[in-house]
Amino acid sequence: MNALTKPSLLPWAPEHGREAMPAAAPPTGTRPEWGAWLLLPARFAWRQLRAERARLLSAMAGVMFAVLLVFMQLGFRSALFDSAMQLLSVMNAELFLINPQSPAVTQPEPLPRARAYQALAVPGVTHAVPIYLAQAGWRNPRDGSRQTIQLIGFDPDSRAIRADGLDGLAPALRRIDAVAFDTLSRPEYGDIPALFAERGPFEVQVDNRMVELVGLVTIGPSFAADGNLMMSEVNFRRILRERQPSNTDLVAIRLRPGTDVAAAQRRLRSIMPPDAIVLTHAELMARERHYWETATPIGFIFAFGSAMGLIVGMVIVYQILFSDISNHLREYATLKAIGYATGYLARVVMAASLILAVMGFVPGLVLCVLLYEVVAGATFMPLTMTIGRAALVFVLVFGMCAAAGLLAMRKLRDADPADMF
Amino acid sequence: MDPIHVGRLNHAYGDGELRRTVLRDVSLTVQAGEVVLLTGPSGSGKTTLLTLIGALRGVQDGSCQVLGRELIGAAEGERVALRRRIGFIFQNHNLLGFLTARQNVAMALEIDPVMPEGERMARAGAMLAAVGLAGHEERTPAHLSGGQRQRVSIARALVAGPGLVLADEPTAALDRVSGGEVAHLLRDMAKSRGTPILMVTHDPRILGIADRVVAMEDGRAVAAAAP
């Protein structure tokens, strides 16, 4: 500084008085503000974080890593479950019959076809459509390689399935040995949409039978099948001659518009023998999902992966906050010395952890949306970002950072204001 | 009542065989507006006495009344509340490196969240001007000289209108000119506000600012004299 200036007397300072000062100058405000209680520590934390860019970036990267890991795990989990639901989601019926011993629709136990006729006796039922499911061998028309494909046999006039592209295909599918190919099937089946566009209907080999591909539909691959082929039930049985026509796998029941679904379900239940259960569309979907979640390790694997992501993220954030507090111990001790309570410092640490949660989450979310696109393109799985999942991951990461902050707070005890002298 | 009244104060560190007494029957009174320097060799107990009066440690034995509050048996919350009424000046200024000079000074006012932000900043700016740092308000400590940092530290100690200022070697890290300036500034600022100062120092160049010098040796206050 230049020459020492004579201190100008401040408005709140007693002028040259020898009497002791009051404890503190009276503030002009009168009402304690919650905002200040929360925002002042948050502002302090932000200034502290901002001052060390490299540390801030590494902390953000750590949170982002956790966000990515959790998003990908939850995304895969959801995509796999959704893919298992692909076929059911295009079913166009209010009620379904299935053998109670069937663990999943794609692993059906035989259901007597007669149950469909019985269902037709219930008032309000307009269609009871047997649906046949089986796996068969597909010969790639390009390179001759063999792949397993799922066959779906049903009455094409029934409208029990509403897959894109199916409208208008019913007359063609009624022809002998006619099939429709699912355009979302994996590319290992051959570039069928291009071939179809190029040639129109053409012959393909399914198991040991030559059939004619007469159209394209859109369903999507699943756990059980990388690709789908739709056909009439008659053509289904032509390909799979060993299948007993008296048994089906699923019956889709359509009701007259305005019919009470619950009442129809009760009525059907009352007439069905124990080899058939009656489920609504939602119940069938939930049953299928429950199977994949509980009877397979898939649910556990991805839940475990998500938990690992959160734990790794928490360790990273904890390490960063812990070392941050260690590096700023002297500053924290100074604040304690000048009258800040430990609670204020705890709010600073908590605010820092939550700022890191937000700063890591936002770029992590953007990156995940891009990665979902890439992975969905490569795997043909329905991997999409949903608001619900984004909110869930934000809550999880928020909790993760809060937990890391709570753990790191213990280090604040080492900030001893007496060490400042 | 005197801002500081210490009577037969004893303090020890450690337990059992490792117990070491650092203050023995220390009695000291500091009156309003008085500037008292504590001198003595290292290990004589000056800093421990300062930390006890500053409510930075719990008092073990004797009496230590600061700003009208007896500190023996005081709970942590009471000591924190008392510290808010004391201005602290540290040897190494201990400014927060990521805050500007104004923000550092305002931190002493942020303890009270009732005060509006604008008023906090205005008071911090006025205090900085009062210690001769007008125009330096937005600089961080890294962009201030040692003397300027210590002035910011003085501004931080005084801005909330403390009833007492405790300073530990505030000129130790400064050159002769800066040290003299800071010491006289501190005295002038305190005197203009009637704020008593208790300062630990080894610096003989600043003895002239004191109303009284208390020498400590082996945990006892052995002499008190005018400079």
XYZ file of C-alpha atoms in Angstrom:
648
model
C 0.000 0.000 0.000
C 1.083 3.534 -0.436
C 1.110 6.013 2.371
C -0.963 5.030 5.312
C -4.196 6.853 5.184
C -5.811 7.917 8.381
C -8.683 5.515 8.834
C -11.962 7.085 7.981
C -14.398 6.435 10.734
C -17.086 4.010 9.806
C -20.793 4.676 10.245
C -21.121 1.922 12.810
C -17.903 2.709 14.726
C -17.914 4.732 17.932
C -15.915 7.863 17.188
C -12.677 7.822 19.158
C -14.536 6.439 22.097
C -12.693 4.500 24.784
C -15.714 2.448 25.654
C -15.922 -1.103 24.475
C -17.612 -1.717 21.165
C -20.976 -3.398 21.101
C -20.751 -7.072 20.276
C -21.821 -6.564 16.687
C -23.202 -3.832 14.560
C -26.977 -4.076 14.352
C -28.052 -5.419 10.995
C -30.671 -3.607 9.021
C -32.583 -6.801 8.279
C -34.660 -8.387 10.979
C -35.861 -11.693 9.683
C -33.581 -14.762 9.500
C -33.827 -16.181 6.014
C -33.785 -19.863 5.197
C -32.410 -18.938 1.812
C -29.356 -17.367 3.391
C -28.980 -20.314 5.746
C -28.744 -22.616 2.746
C -27.437 -20.394 0.002
C -24.490 -18.815 1.793
C -22.775 -22.165 2.447
C -23.690 -23.270 -1.079
C -22.142 -20.110 -2.515
C -19.046 -20.636 -0.416
C -18.799 -24.243 -1.634
C -19.213 -23.159 -5.250
C -16.507 -20.520 -4.949
C -14.206 -23.057 -3.380
C -14.886 -25.642 -6.082
C -14.577 -23.101 -8.890
C -11.230 -21.889 -7.660
C -9.568 -25.212 -8.454
C -10.616 -26.034 -11.984
C -8.572 -29.218 -12.378
C -9.948 -30.675 -9.164
C -13.463 -29.650 -10.134
C -13.122 -31.288 -13.544
C -11.808 -34.517 -12.051
C -14.667 -34.522 -9.546
C -17.170 -33.940 -12.338
C -15.570 -36.761 -14.318
C -15.922 -39.057 -11.325
C -19.618 -38.307 -10.914
C -20.115 -38.511 -14.668
C -18.513 -41.940 -14.672
C -20.945 -43.112 -12.016
C -23.848 -41.558 -13.919
C -22.772 -43.321 -17.130
C -22.357 -46.636 -15.391
C -25.754 -46.484 -13.721
C -27.525 -45.215 -16.827
C -26.017 -47.943 -18.985
C -26.834 -50.681 -16.489
C -30.398 -49.480 -16.014
C -30.705 -48.906 -19.759
C -29.562 -52.435 -20.615
C -31.818 -53.860 -17.937
C -34.805 -51.936 -19.164
C -34.020 -52.630 -22.830
C -33.748 -56.341 -22.203
C -37.047 -56.390 -20.348
C -38.671 -54.183 -22.944
C -37.388 -56.409 -25.705
C -38.914 -59.396 -23.943
C -42.170 -57.469 -24.071
C -41.937 -56.533 -27.774
C -44.197 -59.266 -29.050
C -46.745 -58.816 -26.275
C -46.821 -55.079 -26.792
C -48.105 -55.527 -30.371
C -50.864 -57.863 -29.235
C -54.244 -56.303 -29.869
C -56.578 -57.958 -27.384
C -58.122 -57.220 -24.023
C -57.757 -60.681 -22.466
C -55.466 -63.673 -22.914
C -55.521 -67.343 -22.056
C -52.273 -69.087 -21.202
C -51.310 -72.333 -19.542
C -50.525 -71.507 -15.886
C -47.474 -73.764 -16.132
C -45.965 -71.520 -18.825
C -43.169 -69.573 -17.146
C -43.208 -67.045 -19.982
C -44.974 -66.549 -23.282
C -41.818 -67.457 -25.147
C -41.543 -70.702 -23.153
C -45.133 -71.911 -23.455
C -46.697 -75.050 -22.157
C -49.420 -76.461 -24.415
C -52.821 -74.829 -24.102
C -55.748 -76.813 -25.563
C -57.063 -75.000 -28.593
C -60.537 -75.852 -27.422
C -60.190 -73.136 -24.767
C -60.474 -70.562 -27.544
C -63.822 -71.993 -28.624
C -64.990 -72.059 -25.020
C -64.094 -68.418 -24.660
C -66.267 -67.520 -27.624
C -69.271 -68.636 -25.588
C -68.844 -65.770 -23.153
C -70.997 -62.714 -23.948
C -68.968 -59.804 -25.282
C -66.166 -61.978 -26.745
C -65.890 -61.342 -30.478
C -62.602 -63.105 -31.248
C -60.601 -65.808 -29.485
C -57.454 -66.131 -31.586
C -54.990 -68.960 -31.000
C -51.415 -67.775 -31.322
C -48.626 -70.225 -32.009
C -45.014 -69.577 -31.118
C -41.963 -71.661 -31.972
C -38.345 -71.410 -32.977
C -37.206 -72.622 -36.379
C -34.139 -72.487 -38.591
C -33.775 -69.620 -41.070
C -31.475 -69.811 -44.040
C -29.884 -66.450 -44.824
C -30.747 -65.858 -48.512
C -27.517 -63.878 -49.005
C -24.868 -66.218 -47.610
C -26.773 -69.398 -46.778
C -25.914 -69.286 -43.078
C -28.416 -70.693 -40.626
C -30.005 -68.732 -37.773
C -32.751 -69.443 -35.308
C -35.836 -67.332 -35.832
C -39.138 -67.085 -33.980
C -42.264 -68.079 -35.843
C -45.564 -66.455 -34.921
C -48.633 -68.124 -36.276
C -52.110 -66.605 -36.002
C -55.203 -65.750 -37.976
C -54.120 -62.737 -40.059
C -57.740 -61.608 -40.433
C -58.281 -61.454 -36.687
C -56.304 -58.250 -36.073
C -55.105 -59.865 -32.854
C -51.644 -58.494 -33.648
C -51.069 -54.885 -34.663
C -47.517 -54.753 -35.905
C -46.534 -51.953 -38.260
C -46.786 -53.152 -41.839
C -49.313 -55.889 -41.067
C -52.332 -53.936 -42.267
C -53.123 -55.001 -45.768
C -50.904 -58.070 -45.580
C -53.690 -60.404 -44.442
C -54.710 -61.569 -47.973
C -51.069 -62.297 -48.857
C -50.458 -64.107 -45.574
C -53.460 -66.353 -46.180
C -51.693 -67.789 -49.233
C -49.945 -71.128 -48.912
C -46.440 -70.901 -47.436
C -46.525 -67.105 -47.159
C -44.611 -65.356 -44.399
C -43.826 -61.762 -43.312
C -40.396 -60.824 -42.016
C -39.712 -58.516 -39.048
C -37.590 -55.630 -40.350
C -36.081 -55.072 -36.882
C -34.596 -58.568 -36.888
C -30.830 -58.651 -36.477
C -28.733 -58.259 -39.640
C -27.466 -61.856 -39.372
C -30.696 -62.940 -41.105
C -29.611 -61.093 -44.201
C -30.473 -57.737 -45.642
C -34.075 -58.772 -46.112
C -35.730 -55.318 -46.394
C -33.318 -54.365 -49.195
C -33.806 -57.701 -50.921
C -37.570 -57.313 -50.685
C -37.420 -53.787 -52.030
C -35.225 -55.020 -54.838
C -37.033 -58.232 -55.789
C -40.487 -58.078 -54.265
C -41.743 -61.356 -52.807
C -39.050 -64.045 -52.864
C -38.464 -67.516 -51.518
C -36.616 -68.275 -48.326
C -35.940 -71.487 -46.464
C -37.401 -72.000 -42.988
C -36.387 -75.302 -41.456
C -36.640 -77.650 -44.417
C -39.442 -75.856 -46.209
C -39.305 -73.182 -48.852
C -41.730 -70.369 -48.104
C -42.477 -67.095 -49.819
C -41.636 -63.844 -48.079
C -44.592 -61.653 -49.000
C -44.164 -58.616 -46.766
C -42.393 -56.803 -43.982
C -43.622 -56.038 -40.470
C -42.052 -54.307 -37.472
C -41.814 -55.984 -34.067
C -38.221 -56.122 -32.788
C -35.869 -58.770 -31.408
C -36.134 -60.061 -27.868
C -34.369 -62.296 -25.398
C -35.903 -65.329 -26.949
C -35.481 -64.398 -30.568
C -33.164 -62.290 -32.653
C -35.772 -62.109 -35.361
C -39.441 -62.811 -36.090
C -41.423 -64.307 -38.911
C -45.221 -63.942 -39.000
C -47.576 -66.264 -40.778
C -51.002 -67.793 -40.703
C -51.560 -70.657 -38.295
C -51.987 -72.995 -41.229
C -48.597 -72.068 -42.658
C -47.125 -72.323 -39.150
C -48.234 -75.937 -38.964
C -46.932 -76.604 -42.472
C -43.467 -75.604 -41.355
C -43.666 -77.305 -37.969
C -45.463 -80.497 -38.776
C -44.691 -82.062 -35.417
C -46.807 -79.466 -33.614
C -50.171 -80.806 -32.530
C -52.936 -78.632 -34.008
C -55.072 -79.267 -30.961
C -52.655 -77.326 -28.776
C -51.816 -73.671 -29.023
C -49.532 -71.397 -26.933
C -51.632 -68.353 -26.252
C -55.175 -67.248 -26.975
C -55.855 -63.572 -27.606
C -59.426 -62.609 -26.731
C -60.988 -59.503 -28.241
C -64.107 -58.043 -26.747
C -66.926 -56.070 -28.247
C -66.278 -52.334 -27.740
C -67.812 -51.170 -24.455
C -67.643 -54.588 -22.820
C -66.647 -54.604 -19.141
C -63.201 -56.238 -19.299
C -63.132 -57.165 -15.597
C -66.561 -58.766 -15.806
C -65.570 -60.693 -18.930
C -62.396 -61.831 -17.211
C -64.368 -63.056 -14.183
C -66.785 -64.909 -16.454
C -63.975 -66.549 -18.417
C -62.242 -67.572 -15.201
C -65.398 -69.208 -13.999
C -65.681 -71.423 -17.077
C -62.003 -72.218 -17.705
C -60.539 -75.465 -16.403
C -57.265 -75.322 -14.410
C -55.130 -75.663 -17.556
C -55.896 -72.036 -18.575
C -55.624 -68.769 -16.740
C -57.256 -65.541 -17.901
C -55.106 -62.414 -17.863
C -55.590 -58.870 -19.025
C -53.012 -57.390 -21.377
C -51.375 -55.542 -18.481
C -51.334 -58.662 -16.320
C -49.765 -60.691 -19.100
C -47.058 -58.050 -19.585
C -46.422 -57.879 -15.830
C -46.229 -61.677 -15.595
C -43.732 -61.793 -18.421
C -41.627 -59.033 -16.909
C -41.755 -60.675 -13.476
C -40.415 -63.884 -15.005
C -37.440 -62.175 -16.595
C -36.777 -60.153 -13.468
C -36.973 -62.964 -10.960
C -36.520 -66.296 -12.679
C -33.429 -65.196 -14.563
C -30.237 -63.604 -13.227
C -30.725 -60.644 -15.566
C -32.532 -58.428 -13.055
C -29.966 -59.120 -10.354
C -26.994 -58.656 -12.672
C -28.050 -55.205 -13.802
C -29.233 -54.124 -10.355
C -25.860 -55.254 -9.050
C -24.099 -53.375 -11.844
C -26.051 -50.217 -10.998
C -25.185 -50.577 -7.324
C -21.516 -51.051 -8.226
C -21.653 -47.893 -10.308
C -23.098 -45.971 -7.398
C -20.547 -47.383 -4.961
C -17.650 -46.571 -7.282
C -19.074 -43.087 -7.794
C -19.508 -42.602 -4.080
C -15.919 -43.643 -3.417
C -14.687 -41.228 -6.080
C -16.757 -38.321 -4.735
C -15.788 -39.197 -1.153
C -12.100 -39.259 -2.049
C -12.391 -35.916 -3.798
C -14.323 -34.274 -0.963
C -12.069 -35.821 1.669
C -8.896 -34.599 -0.002
C -10.598 -31.259 -0.647
C -11.375 -30.852 3.054
C -7.848 -31.994 3.943
C -6.373 -29.394 1.613
C -8.615 -26.678 3.016
C -8.376 -27.721 6.647
C -6.643 -24.498 7.578
C -9.386 -22.443 5.947
C -12.075 -24.418 7.726
C -10.223 -23.999 11.021
C -10.014 -20.262 10.381
C -13.760 -20.142 9.815
C -14.314 -22.044 13.047
C -12.002 -19.628 14.846
C -13.903 -16.564 13.676
C -17.181 -18.018 14.867
C -18.583 -20.326 12.227
C -20.228 -23.382 13.745
C -19.420 -26.869 12.506
C -22.972 -27.005 11.147
C -22.168 -24.257 8.648
C -19.080 -26.125 7.465
C -21.111 -29.318 7.211
C -23.539 -27.461 4.961
C -20.598 -26.296 2.865
C -19.406 -29.882 2.386
C -22.925 -31.098 1.662
C -23.482 -28.279 -0.812
C -20.189 -29.123 -2.534
C -21.218 -32.754 -2.879
C -24.592 -31.817 -4.294
C -23.104 -29.281 -6.706
C -20.836 -32.072 -7.930
C -23.910 -34.300 -8.309
C -25.578 -31.775 -10.601
C -22.418 -30.910 -12.521
C -21.617 -34.573 -13.128
C -25.189 -35.563 -13.901
C -25.927 -33.100 -16.691
C -23.014 -34.004 -19.012
C -23.427 -37.647 -18.015
C -27.048 -37.529 -19.139
C -26.152 -35.956 -22.483
C -23.398 -38.504 -23.076
C -25.729 -41.348 -22.152
C -28.371 -40.244 -24.628
C -25.708 -40.417 -27.345
C -24.432 -43.776 -26.106
C -27.960 -45.161 -26.034
C -28.259 -44.266 -29.715
C -25.011 -46.040 -30.517
C -25.831 -49.145 -28.481
C -29.411 -49.321 -29.773
C -28.078 -49.121 -33.313
C -25.611 -51.931 -32.679
C -27.845 -54.273 -30.687
C -31.315 -53.472 -32.057
C -32.489 -53.255 -28.458
C -35.080 -50.620 -27.513
C -32.586 -48.522 -25.555
C -34.122 -45.115 -25.023
C -33.763 -42.432 -22.350
C -36.916 -41.851 -20.376
C -37.759 -38.985 -18.027
C -38.468 -41.515 -15.303
C -35.053 -43.128 -15.628
C -33.296 -39.761 -15.797
C -35.118 -38.687 -12.629
C -34.308 -41.972 -10.905
C -30.597 -41.739 -11.738
C -30.511 -38.108 -10.632
C -32.033 -39.081 -7.287
C -29.572 -41.982 -6.962
C -26.565 -39.830 -7.818
C -27.826 -37.083 -5.526
C -28.059 -39.638 -2.734
C -24.665 -41.049 -3.641
C -23.026 -37.626 -3.421
C -24.884 -36.808 -0.207
C -23.653 -40.057 1.339
C -20.103 -39.263 0.212
C -20.471 -35.774 1.704
C -21.714 -37.172 5.009
C -18.744 -39.530 5.172
C -16.271 -36.804 4.246
C -17.715 -34.473 6.883
C -16.002 -36.472 9.616
C -12.752 -34.938 8.434
C -14.070 -31.538 9.552
C -13.384 -32.603 13.132
C -9.693 -32.311 12.322
C -10.097 -28.592 11.668
C -9.073 -27.311 15.119
C -9.383 -23.543 15.430
C -6.847 -23.567 18.277
C -4.225 -24.617 15.729
C -4.575 -21.251 14.054
C -2.498 -19.599 16.791
C -16.599 -5.090 33.581
C -13.185 -5.472 31.962
C -13.233 -7.197 28.572
C -10.656 -9.694 29.819
C -10.338 -10.848 33.388
C -8.173 -13.914 33.932
C -7.613 -15.179 37.449
C -5.275 -17.973 38.616
C -5.560 -19.704 35.290
C -3.845 -23.082 34.923
C -3.676 -25.225 31.814
C -1.938 -28.473 30.925
C -1.626 -30.700 27.884
C -1.565 -34.513 28.016
C -2.344 -36.965 30.767
C -0.440 -38.989 33.334
C 3.293 -39.034 32.844
C 2.907 -37.054 29.629
C 1.054 -34.233 31.354
C 2.774 -30.920 30.810
C 1.621 -27.755 32.505
C 1.879 -24.721 30.254
C 0.057 -22.059 32.292
C 0.511 -21.638 36.037
C -1.638 -19.284 38.078
C -1.808 -16.672 35.358
C -3.795 -13.560 36.193
C -4.384 -10.805 33.682
C -6.807 -7.973 33.173
C -7.262 -5.984 29.970
C -9.378 -2.875 30.051
C -11.556 -1.386 27.326
C -9.478 0.328 24.660
C -6.213 -1.004 26.048
C -3.484 -2.437 23.808
C -1.595 -5.169 25.660
C 1.310 -7.110 24.192
C 2.227 -10.570 25.406
C 5.904 -11.366 25.006
C 8.149 -14.138 26.107
C 10.202 -17.044 24.781
C 8.707 -19.897 22.824
C 6.902 -22.345 25.065
C 6.212 -19.740 27.727
C 2.455 -20.160 27.321
C 1.569 -16.994 25.380
C -0.262 -18.713 22.592
C -2.084 -21.091 24.929
C -3.279 -18.094 26.946
C -4.438 -16.436 23.734
C -6.365 -19.535 22.631
C -8.056 -19.822 26.030
C -9.092 -16.175 26.045
C -10.235 -16.591 22.427
C -12.491 -19.502 23.467
C -10.631 -21.723 21.044
C -9.933 -24.268 23.805
C -11.794 -25.324 26.892
C -10.604 -23.760 30.147
C -9.439 -26.357 32.681
C -8.748 -24.542 35.932
C -9.055 -21.031 37.274
C -11.174 -18.245 35.934
C -11.289 -16.768 32.436
C -13.913 -14.116 31.907
C -14.058 -12.681 28.404
C -16.551 -9.997 27.399
C -18.508 -10.749 30.517
C -18.713 -14.514 30.038
C -16.977 -17.033 32.274
C -15.375 -19.641 30.060
C -14.696 -22.348 32.590
C -17.226 -25.063 31.874
C -18.537 -23.224 28.805
C -20.091 -25.505 26.183
C -18.822 -25.557 22.600
C -21.877 -23.622 21.423
C -21.246 -20.882 23.992
C -17.615 -20.666 22.954
C -18.599 -20.410 19.282
C -21.024 -17.609 20.171
C -18.312 -15.781 22.093
C -15.818 -16.142 19.245
C -18.228 -14.215 17.040
C -17.669 -11.220 19.320
C -13.894 -11.430 19.023
C -11.715 -10.288 16.127
C -8.886 -12.687 15.336
C -5.698 -11.767 13.508
C -3.375 -14.609 12.677
C 0.345 -14.676 11.962
C -0.202 -15.960 8.437
C -3.350 -13.897 7.894
C -5.246 -17.117 6.987
C -7.275 -15.460 4.276
C -9.326 -17.703 2.036
C -7.374 -17.867 -1.192
C -10.387 -18.292 -3.467
C -12.167 -15.214 -2.172
C -11.476 -11.594 -2.999
C -10.393 -9.167 -0.293
C -13.965 -7.894 -0.022
C -15.399 -11.408 0.189
C -12.833 -12.366 2.820
C -13.834 -9.410 4.975
C -17.513 -10.088 4.361
C -17.059 -13.621 5.688
C -16.884 -12.131 9.170
C -20.350 -10.679 8.563
C -21.856 -13.742 6.872
C -21.996 -15.482 10.236
C -25.112 -13.412 10.738
C -27.391 -14.441 7.855
C -29.892 -11.714 8.725
C -27.710 -8.944 7.327
C -28.581 -8.213 3.692
C -25.920 -9.051 1.131
C -25.643 -5.467 -0.074
C -25.029 -4.180 3.413
C -22.428 -6.869 4.056
C -20.530 -5.919 0.926
C -20.829 -2.201 1.610
C -19.457 -2.616 5.111
C -16.633 -4.836 3.882
C -15.714 -2.278 1.238
C -15.797 0.580 3.740
C -13.637 -1.409 6.147
C -11.102 -2.133 3.425
C -11.018 1.562 2.571
C -10.480 2.306 6.243
C -7.382 0.092 6.321
C -6.090 1.781 3.172
C -7.086 -0.847 0.631
C -9.582 1.135 -1.430
C -9.283 -0.099 -5.012
C -8.013 -3.511 -3.946
C -11.386 -4.937 -2.960
C -11.696 -7.386 -5.828
C -8.199 -8.783 -5.635
C -7.586 -12.245 -4.269
C -4.882 -12.737 -1.610
C -2.511 -14.073 -4.253
C -2.534 -10.636 -5.865
C -1.827 -8.707 -2.664
C 1.475 -8.084 -0.885
C 2.129 -9.534 2.565
C 1.336 -6.224 4.218
C -1.855 -5.826 2.218
C -2.973 -9.315 3.169
C -2.461 -8.532 6.816
C -4.490 -5.343 6.367
C -7.301 -7.449 4.902
C -6.956 -9.685 7.931
C -7.267 -6.639 10.209
C -10.319 -5.488 8.268
C -11.861 -8.940 8.681
C -11.156 -8.857 12.414
C -12.696 -5.425 12.905
C -15.586 -5.312 10.425
C -18.166 -6.883 12.707
C -17.368 -4.448 15.504
C -15.802 -6.948 17.915
C -15.573 -6.360 21.628
C -12.005 -7.607 21.659
C -9.185 -8.245 19.182
C -6.730 -11.100 19.654
C -3.663 -11.085 17.447
C -0.896 -13.635 17.136
C 2.372 -12.305 15.736
C 0.610 -10.176 13.106
C 3.870 -8.629 11.934
C 6.097 -11.703 12.048
C 5.871 -12.415 8.342
C 6.253 -8.772 7.285
C 9.246 -6.610 6.543
C 10.129 -3.702 8.808
C 8.125 -1.070 6.967
C 5.053 -3.220 6.432
C 5.228 -4.546 9.984
C 5.326 -1.042 11.414
C 2.465 0.108 9.226
C 0.287 -2.863 10.133
C 1.009 -2.495 13.866
C 0.173 1.207 13.896
C -2.872 0.687 11.745
C -4.127 -1.975 14.107
C -3.574 0.277 17.091
C -5.250 3.272 15.426
C -8.216 1.262 14.281
C -8.696 -0.310 17.690
C -8.230 2.940 19.547
C -10.690 4.739 17.305
C -13.269 2.116 18.228
C -12.307 1.603 21.839
C -11.593 -2.051 21.093
C -9.048 -3.674 23.417
C -6.240 -5.641 21.775
C -4.301 -8.533 23.227
C -1.375 -9.310 20.953
C 1.290 -11.976 21.138
C 4.532 -10.763 19.598
C 8.245 -11.339 19.496
C 8.734 -8.230 17.403
C 10.568 -5.560 19.420
C 9.875 -2.968 16.702
C 6.227 -2.748 17.611
C 6.479 -2.555 21.392
C 5.821 1.167 21.060
C 2.171 0.653 20.137
C 1.359 -0.991 23.472
C -0.216 0.556 26.537
C 1.229 -2.312 28.512
C 3.565 -5.244 27.880
C 3.098 -8.499 29.762
C 6.095 -10.819 29.794
C 5.545 -14.526 30.192
C 8.029 -17.169 31.202
C 7.545 -20.838 31.953
C 3.776 -20.497 32.018
C 3.661 -17.509 34.375
C 3.037 -13.820 33.748
C 6.256 -12.584 35.298
C 6.183 -8.885 34.574
C 3.870 -6.190 33.310
C 5.258 -2.860 32.331
C 4.585 0.152 30.169
C 6.657 -0.019 26.960
